[in-house]
Each structure stands twice: as structure tokens, then as C-alpha cells.
Amino acid sequence: QDKNALHLYSVNGKYLGSETLKEEVSDMCVTGEYIVMGSLQGFLSIRDLYSLSLSISPLAMRLPIHCISVTKEYSHILVGLEDGKLIIVGVGKPAEV
């Protein structure tokens, strides 16, 4: 059975840790202190860069995610889906979005 994992290394190549993933990652973006990942199973996940733990529960997009991008101001996450739709997810508290 294939297993997916996320491994963390320092700039000097020192192994810092890993996290086993349930989904198959299709795209990821490192932004600030977070890793934003999309999966072929249709989940958008945000993980802490240093601990690799989930920052929030994964968001279900219902279709495979093909690409992810974060805006320059870190205010929105742009998610491209398999059917060609572009989903824009606001980042922050509801009042800020």
C-alpha cells in the first residue's frame, strides 16, 4: 500500500520531522509560517511549517485540486479544481474576510 508523508528538513539538510498524510498531495505552497496543500482527494489543508500539524480542519472542495496559490497580502487562497473552477478562500477571521 502506498503511503504519503511530508518530511521536514533544515536548510543544512538536518532531518527535523515528518507527518503521514491520508491524501495524495497534488500541489503545495509555503507561505510565511504555513504550508498550504491541496490533494487529489479534494481537501485543502493548512499546516504549521515547523511542527507539520494541521492548523485548521481540512476544507473539502469535492473535486481534485490541481493548483494552489496565495495572494501577496496572504489574504486569500486561490484553488484551481479539476473541472476548471477557481475557488477563492478568504483567510482570517470572518470579520476580516
PDB file of N, CA and C in Angstrom:
ATOM      1  N   GLN A   1       0.846  -1.178   0.000  1.00  0.00           N
ATOM      2  CA  GLN A   1       0.000   0.000   0.000  1.00  0.00           C
ATOM      3  C   GLN A   1       0.888   1.236   0.000  1.00  0.00           C
ATOM      4  N   ASP A   2       0.554   2.167  -0.873  1.00  0.00           N
ATOM      5  CA  ASP A   2       1.326   3.408  -0.944  1.00  0.00           C
ATOM      6  C   ASP A   2       1.007   4.288   0.246  1.00  0.00           C
ATOM      7  N   LYS A   3       2.032   4.893   0.801  1.00  0.00           N
ATOM      8  CA  LYS A   3       1.850   5.829   1.906  1.00  0.00           C
ATOM      9  C   LYS A   3       2.425   7.170   1.491  1.00  0.00           C
ATOM     10  N   ASN A   4       1.764   8.217   1.911  1.00  0.00           N
ATOM     11  CA  ASN A   4       2.216   9.570   1.611  1.00  0.00           C
ATOM     12  C   ASN A   4       2.680  10.215   2.900  1.00  0.00           C
ATOM     13  N   ALA A   5       3.765  10.949   2.819  1.00  0.00           N
ATOM     14  CA  ALA A   5       4.296  11.614   4.004  1.00  0.00           C
ATOM     15  C   ALA A   5       4.895  12.955   3.615  1.00  0.00           C
ATOM     16  N   LEU A   6       4.925  13.838   4.584  1.00  0.00           N
ATOM     17  CA  LEU A   6       5.535  15.147   4.440  1.00  0.00           C
ATOM     18  C   LEU A   6       6.750  15.163   5.362  1.00  0.00           C
ATOM     19  N   HIS A   7       7.919  15.421   4.804  1.00  0.00           N
ATOM     20  CA  HIS A   7       9.159  15.413   5.582  1.00  0.00           C
ATOM     21  C   HIS A   7       9.704  16.832   5.683  1.00  0.00           C
ATOM     22  N   LEU A   8      10.247  17.155   6.830  1.00  0.00           N
ATOM     23  CA  LEU A   8      10.777  18.488   7.084  1.00  0.00           C
ATOM     24  C   LEU A   8      12.275  18.404   7.357  1.00  0.00           C
ATOM     25  N   TYR A   9      13.039  19.202   6.616  1.00  0.00           N
ATOM     26  CA  TYR A   9      14.493  19.265   6.776  1.00  0.00           C
ATOM     27  C   TYR A   9      14.908  20.718   6.976  1.00  0.00           C
ATOM     28  N   SER A  10      16.016  20.921   7.668  1.00  0.00           N
ATOM     29  CA  SER A  10      16.552  22.268   7.825  1.00  0.00           C
ATOM     30  C   SER A  10      17.254  22.673   6.527  1.00  0.00           C
ATOM     31  N   VAL A  11      17.675  23.927   6.452  1.00  0.00           N
ATOM     32  CA  VAL A  11      18.398  24.418   5.284  1.00  0.00           C
ATOM     33  C   VAL A  11      19.698  23.635   5.096  1.00  0.00           C
ATOM     34  N   ASN A  12      20.273  23.169   6.190  1.00  0.00           N
ATOM     35  CA  ASN A  12      21.525  22.422   6.141  1.00  0.00           C
ATOM     36  C   ASN A  12      21.327  20.930   5.894  1.00  0.00           C
ATOM     37  N   GLY A  13      20.097  20.499   5.716  1.00  0.00           N
ATOM     38  CA  GLY A  13      19.837  19.098   5.422  1.00  0.00           C
ATOM     39  C   GLY A  13      19.589  18.227   6.636  1.00  0.00           C
ATOM     40  N   LYS A  14      19.450  18.813   7.810  1.00  0.00           N
ATOM     41  CA  LYS A  14      19.170  18.038   9.021  1.00  0.00           C
ATOM     42  C   LYS A  14      17.690  17.663   9.056  1.00  0.00           C
ATOM     43  N   TYR A  15      17.429  16.373   9.317  1.00  0.00           N
ATOM     44  CA  TYR A  15      16.056  15.881   9.394  1.00  0.00           C
ATOM     45  C   TYR A  15      15.390  16.433  10.655  1.00  0.00           C
ATOM     46  N   LEU A  16      14.224  17.084  10.496  1.00  0.00           N
ATOM     47  CA  LEU A  16      13.533  17.693  11.632  1.00  0.00           C
ATOM     48  C   LEU A  16      12.261  16.953  12.018  1.00  0.00           C
ATOM     49  N   GLY A  17      11.653  16.223  11.085  1.00  0.00           N
ATOM     50  CA  GLY A  17      10.425  15.500  11.409  1.00  0.00           C
ATOM     51  C   GLY A  17       9.646  15.144  10.171  1.00  0.00           C
ATOM     52  N   SER A  18       8.561  14.403  10.390  1.00  0.00           N
ATOM     53  CA  SER A  18       7.683  14.032   9.280  1.00  0.00           C
ATOM     54  C   SER A  18       6.273  13.827   9.787  1.00  0.00           C
ATOM     55  N   GLU A  19       5.340  13.831   8.871  1.00  0.00           N
ATOM     56  CA  GLU A  19       3.927  13.626   9.171  1.00  0.00           C
ATOM     57  C   GLU A  19       3.333  12.751   8.070  1.00  0.00           C
ATOM     58  N   THR A  20       2.652  11.675   8.468  1.00  0.00           N
ATOM     59  CA  THR A  20       1.991  10.799   7.499  1.00  0.00           C
ATOM     60  C   THR A  20       0.712  11.467   7.024  1.00  0.00           C
ATOM     61  N   LEU A  21       0.469  11.411   5.719  1.00  0.00           N
ATOM     62  CA  LEU A  21      -0.707  12.042   5.133  1.00  0.00           C
ATOM     63  C   LEU A  21      -1.688  10.988   4.644  1.00  0.00           C
ATOM     64  N   LYS A  22      -2.975  11.288   4.781  1.00  0.00           N
ATOM     65  CA  LYS A  22      -4.014  10.367   4.305  1.00  0.00           C
ATOM     66  C   LYS A  22      -4.318  10.601   2.832  1.00  0.00           C
ATOM     67  N   GLU A  23      -4.036  11.802   2.351  1.00  0.00           N
ATOM     68  CA  GLU A  23      -4.339  12.150   0.965  1.00  0.00           C
ATOM     69  C   GLU A  23      -3.068  12.201   0.124  1.00  0.00           C
ATOM     70  N   GLU A  24      -3.274  12.185  -1.192  1.00  0.00           N
ATOM     71  CA  GLU A  24      -2.170  12.318  -2.138  1.00  0.00           C
ATOM     72  C   GLU A  24      -2.059  13.786  -2.536  1.00  0.00           C
ATOM     73  N   VAL A  25      -0.933  14.411  -2.207  1.00  0.00           N
ATOM     74  CA  VAL A  25      -0.741  15.843  -2.442  1.00  0.00           C
ATOM     75  C   VAL A  25      -0.579  16.118  -3.929  1.00  0.00           C
ATOM     76  N   SER A  26      -1.338  17.097  -4.429  1.00  0.00           N
ATOM     77  CA  SER A  26      -1.241  17.467  -5.837  1.00  0.00           C
ATOM     78  C   SER A  26      -0.508  18.793  -6.019  1.00  0.00           C
ATOM     79  N   ASP A  27      -0.579  19.679  -5.004  1.00  0.00           N
ATOM     80  CA  ASP A  27       0.147  20.944  -5.068  1.00  0.00           C
ATOM     81  C   ASP A  27       0.307  21.479  -3.652  1.00  0.00           C
ATOM     82  N   MET A  28       1.372  22.233  -3.449  1.00  0.00           N
ATOM     83  CA  MET A  28       1.589  22.852  -2.143  1.00  0.00           C
ATOM     84  C   MET A  28       2.273  24.190  -2.320  1.00  0.00           C
ATOM     85  N   CYS A  29       2.096  25.028  -1.310  1.00  0.00           N
ATOM     86  CA  CYS A  29       2.661  26.371  -1.339  1.00  0.00           C
ATOM     87  C   CYS A  29       3.117  26.707   0.068  1.00  0.00           C
ATOM     88  N   VAL A  30       4.371  27.109   0.228  1.00  0.00           N
ATOM     89  CA  VAL A  30       4.884  27.537   1.526  1.00  0.00           C
ATOM     90  C   VAL A  30       4.747  29.043   1.588  1.00  0.00           C
ATOM     91  N   THR A  31       4.047  29.521   2.605  1.00  0.00           N
ATOM     92  CA  THR A  31       3.818  30.941   2.742  1.00  0.00           C
ATOM     93  C   THR A  31       3.936  31.336   4.205  1.00  0.00           C
ATOM     94  N   GLY A  32       4.896  32.178   4.494  1.00  0.00           N
ATOM     95  CA  GLY A  32       5.112  32.586   5.876  1.00  0.00           C
ATOM     96  C   GLY A  32       5.486  31.392   6.734  1.00  0.00           C
ATOM     97  N   GLU A  33       4.701  31.135   7.762  1.00  0.00           N
ATOM     98  CA  GLU A  33       4.952  30.025   8.676  1.00  0.00           C
ATOM     99  C   GLU A  33       3.997  28.865   8.435  1.00  0.00           C
ATOM    100  N   TYR A  34       3.403  28.793   7.248  1.00  0.00           N
ATOM    101  CA  TYR A  34       2.412  27.760   6.956  1.00  0.00           C
ATOM    102  C   TYR A  34       2.701  27.060   5.632  1.00  0.00           C
ATOM    103  N   ILE A  35       2.214  25.823   5.532  1.00  0.00           N
ATOM    104  CA  ILE A  35       2.231  25.068   4.290  1.00  0.00           C
ATOM    105  C   ILE A  35       0.771  24.892   3.884  1.00  0.00           C
ATOM    106  N   VAL A  36       0.426  25.349   2.697  1.00  0.00           N
ATOM    107  CA  VAL A  36      -0.933  25.182   2.173  1.00  0.00           C
ATOM    108  C   VAL A  36      -0.862  24.068   1.141  1.00  0.00           C
ATOM    109  N   MET A  37      -1.678  23.018   1.329  1.00  0.00           N
ATOM    110  CA  MET A  37      -1.616  21.844   0.450  1.00  0.00           C
ATOM    111  C   MET A  37      -2.987  21.505  -0.100  1.00  0.00           C
ATOM    112  N   GLY A  38      -2.982  21.056  -1.350  1.00  0.00           N
ATOM    113  CA  GLY A  38      -4.190  20.547  -1.981  1.00  0.00           C
ATOM    114  C   GLY A  38      -3.977  19.094  -2.352  1.00  0.00           C
ATOM    115  N   SER A  39      -5.049  18.304  -2.319  1.00  0.00           N
ATOM    116  CA  SER A  39      -4.912  16.874  -2.594  1.00  0.00           C
ATOM    117  C   SER A  39      -5.797  16.439  -3.755  1.00  0.00           C
ATOM    118  N   LEU A  40      -5.456  15.274  -4.306  1.00  0.00           N
ATOM    119  CA  LEU A  40      -6.269  14.695  -5.372  1.00  0.00           C
ATOM    120  C   LEU A  40      -7.613  14.218  -4.838  1.00  0.00           C
ATOM    121  N   GLN A  41      -7.726  14.069  -3.531  1.00  0.00           N
ATOM    122  CA  GLN A  41      -8.990  13.678  -2.915  1.00  0.00           C
ATOM    123  C   GLN A  41      -9.879  14.896  -2.654  1.00  0.00           C
ATOM    124  N   GLY A  42      -9.403  16.094  -2.974  1.00  0.00           N
ATOM    125  CA  GLY A  42     -10.211  17.304  -2.883  1.00  0.00           C
ATOM    126  C   GLY A  42     -10.169  18.027  -1.558  1.00  0.00           C
ATOM    127  N   PHE A  43      -9.100  17.875  -0.787  1.00  0.00           N
ATOM    128  CA  PHE A  43      -9.001  18.553   0.502  1.00  0.00           C
ATOM    129  C   PHE A  43      -7.932  19.641   0.464  1.00  0.00           C
ATOM    130  N   LEU A  44      -8.271  20.792   1.040  1.00  0.00           N
ATOM    131  CA  LEU A  44      -7.347  21.897   1.200  1.00  0.00           C
ATOM    132  C   LEU A  44      -6.907  21.898   2.658  1.00  0.00           C
ATOM    133  N   SER A  45      -5.596  21.748   2.904  1.00  0.00           N
ATOM    134  CA  SER A  45      -5.066  21.664   4.260  1.00  0.00           C
ATOM    135  C   SER A  45      -4.062  22.773   4.497  1.00  0.00           C
ATOM    136  N   ILE A  46      -4.058  23.291   5.723  1.00  0.00           N
ATOM    137  CA  ILE A  46      -3.084  24.295   6.126  1.00  0.00           C
ATOM    138  C   ILE A  46      -2.355  23.738   7.339  1.00  0.00           C
ATOM    139  N   ARG A  47      -1.027  23.631   7.223  1.00  0.00           N
ATOM    140  CA  ARG A  47      -0.198  23.057   8.288  1.00  0.00           C
ATOM    141  C   ARG A  47       0.834  24.069   8.751  1.00  0.00           C
ATOM    142  N   ASP A  48       1.207  23.948  10.018  1.00  0.00           N
ATOM    143  CA  ASP A  48       2.282  24.759  10.575  1.00  0.00           C
ATOM    144  C   ASP A  48       3.597  24.300   9.955  1.00  0.00           C
ATOM    145  N   LEU A  49       4.435  25.217   9.538  1.00  0.00           N
ATOM    146  CA  LEU A  49       5.673  24.879   8.837  1.00  0.00           C
ATOM    147  C   LEU A  49       6.675  24.152   9.732  1.00  0.00           C
ATOM    148  N   TYR A  50       6.671  24.437  11.015  1.00  0.00           N
ATOM    149  CA  TYR A  50       7.690  23.880  11.896  1.00  0.00           C
ATOM    150  C   TYR A  50       7.270  22.580  12.583  1.00  0.00           C
ATOM    151  N   SER A  51       5.979  22.448  12.916  1.00  0.00           N
ATOM    152  CA  SER A  51       5.517  21.225  13.586  1.00  0.00           C
ATOM    153  C   SER A  51       4.823  20.264  12.623  1.00  0.00           C
ATOM    154  N   LEU A  52       4.451  20.742  11.436  1.00  0.00           N
ATOM    155  CA  LEU A  52       3.714  19.988  10.416  1.00  0.00           C
ATOM    156  C   LEU A  52       2.310  19.592  10.863  1.00  0.00           C
ATOM    157  N   SER A  53       1.841  20.103  11.994  1.00  0.00           N
ATOM    158  CA  SER A  53       0.497  19.781  12.468  1.00  0.00           C
ATOM    159  C   SER A  53      -0.531  20.650  11.743  1.00  0.00           C
ATOM    160  N   LEU A  54      -1.758  20.130  11.643  1.00  0.00           N
ATOM    161  CA  LEU A  54      -2.829  20.866  10.983  1.00  0.00           C
ATOM    162  C   LEU A  54      -3.178  22.115  11.784  1.00  0.00           C
ATOM    163  N   SER A  55      -3.303  23.243  11.108  1.00  0.00           N
ATOM    164  CA  SER A  55      -3.694  24.490  11.762  1.00  0.00           C
ATOM    165  C   SER A  55      -5.207  24.599  11.860  1.00  0.00           C
ATOM    166  N   ILE A  56      -5.892  24.061  10.862  1.00  0.00           N
ATOM    167  CA  ILE A  56      -7.362  24.003  10.850  1.00  0.00           C
ATOM    168  C   ILE A  56      -7.759  22.654  10.261  1.00  0.00           C
ATOM    169  N   SER A  57      -9.014  22.288  10.422  1.00  0.00           N
ATOM    170  CA  SER A  57      -9.504  21.058   9.794  1.00  0.00           C
ATOM    171  C   SER A  57      -9.460  21.229   8.280  1.00  0.00           C
ATOM    172  N   PRO A  58      -9.119  20.177   7.536  1.00  0.00           N
ATOM    173  CA  PRO A  58      -9.079  20.289   6.073  1.00  0.00           C
ATOM    174  C   PRO A  58     -10.434  20.698   5.503  1.00  0.00           C
ATOM    175  N   LEU A  59     -10.393  21.547   4.489  1.00  0.00           N
ATOM    176  CA  LEU A  59     -11.616  22.000   3.814  1.00  0.00           C
ATOM    177  C   LEU A  59     -11.876  21.111   2.602  1.00  0.00           C
ATOM    178  N   ALA A  60     -13.085  20.579   2.504  1.00  0.00           N
ATOM    179  CA  ALA A  60     -13.447  19.698   1.394  1.00  0.00           C
ATOM    180  C   ALA A  60     -13.871  20.534   0.191  1.00  0.00           C
ATOM    181  N   MET A  61     -13.214  20.322  -0.950  1.00  0.00           N
ATOM    182  CA  MET A  61     -13.547  21.022  -2.191  1.00  0.00           C
ATOM    183  C   MET A  61     -14.383  20.141  -3.130  1.00  0.00           C
ATOM    184  N   ARG A  62     -14.522  18.871  -2.795  1.00  0.00           N
ATOM    185  CA  ARG A  62     -15.339  17.878  -3.510  1.00  0.00           C
ATOM    186  C   ARG A  62     -14.796  17.439  -4.867  1.00  0.00           C
ATOM    187  N   LEU A  63     -13.748  18.086  -5.354  1.00  0.00           N
ATOM    188  CA  LEU A  63     -13.111  17.697  -6.612  1.00  0.00           C
ATOM    189  C   LEU A  63     -11.596  17.744  -6.408  1.00  0.00           C
ATOM    190  N   PRO A  64     -10.839  16.985  -7.204  1.00  0.00           N
ATOM    191  CA  PRO A  64      -9.379  17.043  -7.074  1.00  0.00           C
ATOM    192  C   PRO A  64      -8.855  18.462  -7.274  1.00  0.00           C
ATOM    193  N   ILE A  65      -7.893  18.827  -6.444  1.00  0.00           N
ATOM    194  CA  ILE A  65      -7.268  20.147  -6.526  1.00  0.00           C
ATOM    195  C   ILE A  65      -6.039  20.029  -7.432  1.00  0.00           C
ATOM    196  N   HIS A  66      -5.952  20.915  -8.420  1.00  0.00           N
ATOM    197  CA  HIS A  66      -4.824  20.874  -9.352  1.00  0.00           C
ATOM    198  C   HIS A  66      -3.757  21.903  -9.039  1.00  0.00           C
ATOM    199  N   CYS A  67      -4.139  23.066  -8.480  1.00  0.00           N
ATOM    200  CA  CYS A  67      -3.129  24.065  -8.160  1.00  0.00           C
ATOM    201  C   CYS A  67      -3.604  24.970  -7.026  1.00  0.00           C
ATOM    202  N   ILE A  68      -2.620  25.537  -6.338  1.00  0.00           N
ATOM    203  CA  ILE A  68      -2.878  26.417  -5.196  1.00  0.00           C
ATOM    204  C   ILE A  68      -1.948  27.614  -5.300  1.00  0.00           C
ATOM    205  N   SER A  69      -2.470  28.770  -4.917  1.00  0.00           N
ATOM    206  CA  SER A  69      -1.652  29.975  -4.837  1.00  0.00           C
ATOM    207  C   SER A  69      -2.187  30.833  -3.698  1.00  0.00           C
ATOM    208  N   VAL A  70      -1.294  31.595  -3.083  1.00  0.00           N
ATOM    209  CA  VAL A  70      -1.684  32.502  -2.012  1.00  0.00           C
ATOM    210  C   VAL A  70      -1.387  33.919  -2.480  1.00  0.00           C
ATOM    211  N   THR A  71      -2.318  34.844  -2.234  1.00  0.00           N
ATOM    212  CA  THR A  71      -2.119  36.223  -2.668  1.00  0.00           C
ATOM    213  C   THR A  71      -0.953  36.864  -1.919  1.00  0.00           C
ATOM    214  N   LYS A  72      -0.423  37.922  -2.486  1.00  0.00           N
ATOM    215  CA  LYS A  72       0.762  38.583  -1.945  1.00  0.00           C
ATOM    216  C   LYS A  72       0.531  39.088  -0.515  1.00  0.00           C
ATOM    217  N   GLU A  73      -0.684  39.494  -0.205  1.00  0.00           N
ATOM    218  CA  GLU A  73      -1.002  40.022   1.124  1.00  0.00           C
ATOM    219  C   GLU A  73      -1.422  38.914   2.092  1.00  0.00           C
ATOM    220  N   TYR A  74      -1.381  37.655   1.653  1.00  0.00           N
ATOM    221  CA  TYR A  74      -1.808  36.491   2.457  1.00  0.00           C
ATOM    222  C   TYR A  74      -3.270  36.581   2.890  1.00  0.00           C
ATOM    223  N   SER A  75      -4.098  37.259   2.103  1.00  0.00           N
ATOM    224  CA  SER A  75      -5.493  37.443   2.478  1.00  0.00           C
ATOM    225  C   SER A  75      -6.406  36.383   1.878  1.00  0.00           C
ATOM    226  N   HIS A  76      -5.985  35.750   0.778  1.00  0.00           N
ATOM    227  CA  HIS A  76      -6.826  34.762   0.104  1.00  0.00           C
ATOM    228  C   HIS A  76      -5.979  33.608  -0.436  1.00  0.00           C
ATOM    229  N   ILE A  77      -6.613  32.442  -0.504  1.00  0.00           N
ATOM    230  CA  ILE A  77      -6.002  31.268  -1.130  1.00  0.00           C
ATOM    231  C   ILE A  77      -6.790  30.986  -2.402  1.00  0.00           C
ATOM    232  N   LEU A  78      -6.092  30.865  -3.516  1.00  0.00           N
ATOM    233  CA  LEU A  78      -6.719  30.566  -4.799  1.00  0.00           C
ATOM    234  C   LEU A  78      -6.537  29.081  -5.081  1.00  0.00           C
ATOM    235  N   VAL A  79      -7.648  28.388  -5.337  1.00  0.00           N
ATOM    236  CA  VAL A  79      -7.626  26.938  -5.519  1.00  0.00           C
ATOM    237  C   VAL A  79      -8.209  26.600  -6.883  1.00  0.00           C
ATOM    238  N   GLY A  80      -7.397  25.980  -7.750  1.00  0.00           N
ATOM    239  CA  GLY A  80      -7.867  25.538  -9.065  1.00  0.00           C
ATOM    240  C   GLY A  80      -8.296  24.082  -8.993  1.00  0.00           C
ATOM    241  N   LEU A  81      -9.534  23.800  -9.410  1.00  0.00           N
ATOM    242  CA  LEU A  81     -10.083  22.447  -9.340  1.00  0.00           C
ATOM    243  C   LEU A  81     -10.016  21.746 -10.691  1.00  0.00           C
ATOM    244  N   GLU A  82     -10.233  20.451 -10.675  1.00  0.00           N
ATOM    245  CA  GLU A  82     -10.137  19.622 -11.872  1.00  0.00           C
ATOM    246  C   GLU A  82     -11.101  20.053 -12.973  1.00  0.00           C
ATOM    247  N   ASP A  83     -12.283  20.543 -12.588  1.00  0.00           N
ATOM    248  CA  ASP A  83     -13.282  20.927 -13.593  1.00  0.00           C
ATOM    249  C   ASP A  83     -13.068  22.340 -14.139  1.00  0.00           C
ATOM    250  N   GLY A  84     -11.968  22.999 -13.735  1.00  0.00           N
ATOM    251  CA  GLY A  84     -11.651  24.325 -14.254  1.00  0.00           C
ATOM    252  C   GLY A  84     -12.134  25.466 -13.388  1.00  0.00           C
ATOM    253  N   LYS A  85     -12.837  25.181 -12.318  1.00  0.00           N
ATOM    254  CA  LYS A  85     -13.321  26.238 -11.444  1.00  0.00           C
ATOM    255  C   LYS A  85     -12.181  26.771 -10.584  1.00  0.00           C
ATOM    256  N   LEU A  86     -12.287  28.060 -10.251  1.00  0.00           N
ATOM    257  CA  LEU A  86     -11.352  28.706  -9.363  1.00  0.00           C
ATOM    258  C   LEU A  86     -12.101  29.058  -8.087  1.00  0.00           C
ATOM    259  N   ILE A  87     -11.663  28.492  -6.976  1.00  0.00           N
ATOM    260  CA  ILE A  87     -12.279  28.759  -5.683  1.00  0.00           C
ATOM    261  C   ILE A  87     -11.370  29.731  -4.938  1.00  0.00           C
ATOM    262  N   ILE A  88     -11.965  30.790  -4.379  1.00  0.00           N
ATOM    263  CA  ILE A  88     -11.211  31.766  -3.610  1.00  0.00           C
ATOM    264  C   ILE A  88     -11.623  31.634  -2.156  1.00  0.00           C
ATOM    265  N   VAL A  89     -10.636  31.313  -1.303  1.00  0.00           N
ATOM    266  CA  VAL A  89     -10.895  31.113   0.118  1.00  0.00           C
ATOM    267  C   VAL A  89     -10.290  32.280   0.884  1.00  0.00           C
ATOM    268  N   GLY A  90     -11.130  32.966   1.656  1.00  0.00           N
ATOM    269  CA  GLY A  90     -10.655  34.074   2.484  1.00  0.00           C
ATOM    270  C   GLY A  90      -9.897  33.537   3.686  1.00  0.00           C
ATOM    271  N   VAL A  91      -8.824  34.232   4.056  1.00  0.00           N
ATOM    272  CA  VAL A  91      -8.001  33.830   5.188  1.00  0.00           C
ATOM    273  C   VAL A  91      -8.226  34.815   6.314  1.00  0.00           C
ATOM    274  N   GLY A  92      -8.345  34.335   7.523  1.00  0.00           N
ATOM    275  CA  GLY A  92      -8.536  35.203   8.688  1.00  0.00           C
ATOM    276  C   GLY A  92      -9.887  34.993   9.308  1.00  0.00           C
ATOM    277  N   LYS A  93     -10.201  35.852  10.266  1.00  0.00           N
ATOM    278  CA  LYS A  93     -11.478  35.768  10.965  1.00  0.00           C
ATOM    279  C   LYS A  93     -12.577  36.258  10.019  1.00  0.00           C
ATOM    280  N   PRO A  94     -13.817  35.767  10.179  1.00  0.00           N
ATOM    281  CA  PRO A  94     -14.900  36.161   9.270  1.00  0.00           C
ATOM    282  C   PRO A  94     -15.064  37.677   9.117  1.00  0.00           C
ATOM    283  N   ALA A  95     -14.870  38.432  10.192  1.00  0.00           N
ATOM    284  CA  ALA A  95     -14.998  39.891  10.088  1.00  0.00           C
ATOM    285  C   ALA A  95     -13.917  40.496   9.220  1.00  0.00           C
ATOM    286  N   GLU A  96     -12.737  39.871   9.181  1.00  0.00           N
ATOM    287  CA  GLU A  96     -11.626  40.382   8.374  1.00  0.00           C
ATOM    288  C   GLU A  96     -11.794  40.045   6.902  1.00  0.00           C
ATOM    289  N   VAL A  97     -12.473  38.920   6.616  1.00  0.00           N
ATOM    290  CA  VAL A  97     -12.643  38.468   5.237  1.00  0.00           C
ATOM    291  C   VAL A  97     -13.756  39.277   4.614  1.00  0.00           C
TER     292      VAL A  97
END
